[in-house]
Amino acid sequence: MRIIALFLAIASFAFAEEQTLSIIKPDAVEHHKIGEITEYLENGGLKVVATKMVRLTTEQAKAFYAVHKDKAFYADLVKFMTSGPVLVQVLEGSDAVAVNRQIIGSASEPGTIRADFGTDVQRNAVHGSDSVDNAKKEIAFFFKTEEIFSY
Ligand code: CDP
Ligand code: MG
């Protein structure tokens, strides 16, 4: 019994189900890429358990990106993020935070979202939480518990 319990403890650690926050940014929404980007996420093993379209207020964008408030790009980033509607999603899966960041990738990695749908360093198609702690905060920023589903 102890061995089984130990195995389950290790397995639950190794294959931890996580949730992360994704934002399909105004550039990608404007370019009609919601479907294709969501396909990359789902094909990568992530499940969409909550979704909604919102237009961020300046206050919301400032608060969401507060960690960057002293950066030169902050004001422009806030302007960009409020320039049109975005699609916010909660993604769930094993190791979801890291898996999502891999699927997002970067401009120099063909086959990733930012390489295939991004335009430049600012208009890079998507946001993805960068840690489990931040994912929890960012999910709570946009969603009530009852707006997140299990299936
Ligand atoms: O989104 P990610 O966590 O990969 O990057 P970040 O360094 O946390 O920056 C947040 C967002 O700011 C980026 O996704 C870009 O949209 C924007 N940014 C920018 O406009 N100019 C930069 N030099 C760097 C980032
Ligand atoms: Mg970041």
XYZ file of C-alpha atoms and ligand atoms in Angstrom:
177
model
C 0.000 0.000 0.000
C 2.775 2.372 0.877
C 4.444 1.747 -2.453
C 1.197 2.493 -4.293
C 0.720 5.700 -2.297
C 4.281 6.718 -3.064
C 3.754 5.980 -6.771
C 0.555 8.067 -6.814
C 2.312 10.932 -5.068
C 5.149 10.885 -7.607
C 2.734 10.509 -10.544
C 0.568 13.397 -9.383
C 3.678 15.533 -9.079
C 5.068 14.493 -12.471
C 1.755 14.826 -14.313
C 0.204 17.667 -12.345
C -2.945 19.016 -13.942
C -2.579 22.767 -14.116
C -4.479 25.734 -15.418
C -3.002 28.736 -17.185
C -4.332 31.974 -18.640
C -4.157 32.667 -22.365
C -5.027 35.920 -24.101
C -5.410 36.105 -27.855
C -4.333 39.712 -28.295
C -6.003 42.453 -30.406
C -3.676 41.909 -33.401
C -4.570 38.232 -33.763
C -8.296 38.850 -33.197
C -8.150 41.590 -35.853
C -6.426 39.132 -38.246
C -9.184 36.512 -37.678
C -6.745 34.044 -36.090
C -8.805 32.994 -33.047
C -9.616 29.615 -34.614
C -6.127 28.754 -35.823
C -4.476 29.815 -32.574
C -6.948 27.822 -30.505
C -6.179 24.843 -32.768
C -2.450 25.151 -31.926
C -3.356 25.184 -28.216
C -5.749 22.219 -28.421
C -3.417 20.221 -30.676
C -0.687 20.839 -28.110
C -2.729 19.008 -25.492
C -4.410 21.934 -23.751
C -8.127 21.981 -23.027
C -10.133 25.220 -23.130
C -12.114 25.229 -19.864
C -13.201 28.880 -19.933
C -13.387 31.500 -22.651
C -14.739 34.989 -23.259
C -14.173 38.026 -25.439
C -13.495 41.293 -23.643
C -12.306 44.775 -24.489
C -9.846 45.724 -21.767
C -10.207 49.116 -20.162
C -7.057 51.176 -19.695
C -7.299 50.487 -15.959
C -7.469 46.732 -16.542
C -4.570 46.663 -19.011
C -2.435 48.760 -16.647
C -3.221 46.447 -13.734
C -2.681 43.261 -15.754
C 0.765 44.423 -16.923
C 1.693 46.284 -13.708
C 4.898 44.234 -13.457
C 6.147 46.179 -16.512
C 5.084 49.639 -15.277
C 8.645 51.013 -15.290
C 9.531 49.676 -18.758
C 9.805 51.974 -21.750
C 7.235 49.897 -23.657
C 4.533 49.984 -20.920
C 2.393 52.896 -22.144
C 2.430 51.601 -25.708
C 1.625 48.081 -24.545
C -1.410 49.360 -22.618
C -2.547 51.273 -25.714
C -2.147 48.155 -27.868
C -3.938 45.842 -25.434
C -6.928 48.207 -25.275
C -7.037 48.830 -29.048
C -9.600 46.099 -29.730
C -11.263 43.024 -28.256
C -9.208 40.108 -26.927
C -10.123 36.484 -26.247
C -9.258 35.352 -22.732
C -9.148 31.638 -22.061
C -8.328 29.294 -19.219
C -6.344 26.336 -20.529
C -6.010 23.104 -18.585
C -3.673 20.177 -18.923
C -0.644 18.392 -17.594
C 2.064 21.005 -16.975
C -0.207 23.556 -18.697
C 1.820 26.670 -17.820
C 5.067 25.412 -19.382
C 3.322 23.575 -22.240
C 1.441 26.752 -23.188
C 4.672 28.794 -23.177
C 6.251 26.179 -25.476
C 3.328 26.334 -27.915
C 3.517 30.151 -27.815
C 7.244 29.982 -28.572
C 8.964 32.976 -30.125
C 9.360 34.777 -33.417
C 12.471 32.708 -34.186
C 10.805 29.297 -33.698
C 8.706 28.367 -36.771
C 5.651 26.314 -35.926
C 4.991 28.226 -32.713
C 2.166 30.743 -32.320
C 4.379 33.819 -32.088
C 6.419 32.824 -35.152
C 3.354 31.962 -37.212
C 0.939 34.720 -36.109
C 2.990 37.482 -34.481
C 3.961 40.699 -36.239
C 6.616 42.261 -34.006
C 7.903 42.370 -30.426
C 4.693 44.079 -29.250
C 2.035 42.607 -31.518
C 2.923 39.003 -30.766
C -0.535 37.405 -30.961
C -0.838 35.870 -27.496
C -0.173 36.150 -23.788
C 0.498 33.114 -21.601
C 1.047 33.053 -17.835
C 4.714 32.568 -16.946
C 4.347 30.660 -13.641
C 1.762 28.629 -11.755
C 1.437 31.420 -9.182
C 0.874 34.093 -11.814
C -1.554 31.799 -13.664
C -3.731 31.629 -10.542
C -3.702 35.418 -10.169
C -4.351 36.035 -13.874
C -7.208 33.515 -14.023
C -8.837 35.190 -11.001
C -8.352 38.568 -12.721
C -10.756 37.523 -15.504
C -12.894 34.600 -14.349
C -15.222 33.640 -11.518
C -14.987 30.017 -10.378
C -18.399 29.226 -11.918
C -17.206 30.402 -15.350
C -14.548 27.645 -15.450
C -15.710 24.184 -16.532
C -14.689 20.538 -16.169
C -15.094 18.062 -19.025
O 4.554 38.073 -23.105
P 5.885 37.679 -22.540
O 5.789 37.205 -21.103
O 6.607 36.710 -23.421
O 6.797 38.995 -22.572
P 7.048 40.131 -21.480
O 8.494 40.448 -21.515
O 6.441 39.773 -20.160
O 6.286 41.378 -22.083
C 4.880 41.467 -22.038
C 4.412 41.963 -23.370
O 4.901 43.275 -23.584
C 4.911 41.183 -24.590
O 4.177 40.015 -24.839
C 4.761 42.204 -25.701
O 3.440 42.278 -26.194
C 5.086 43.503 -24.978
N 6.476 43.952 -25.202
C 6.710 45.103 -25.948
O 5.775 45.733 -26.421
N 7.996 45.534 -26.172
C 9.040 44.874 -25.662
N 10.269 45.313 -25.882
C 8.825 43.715 -24.895
C 7.529 43.277 -24.682
Mg 5.609 38.099 -19.305
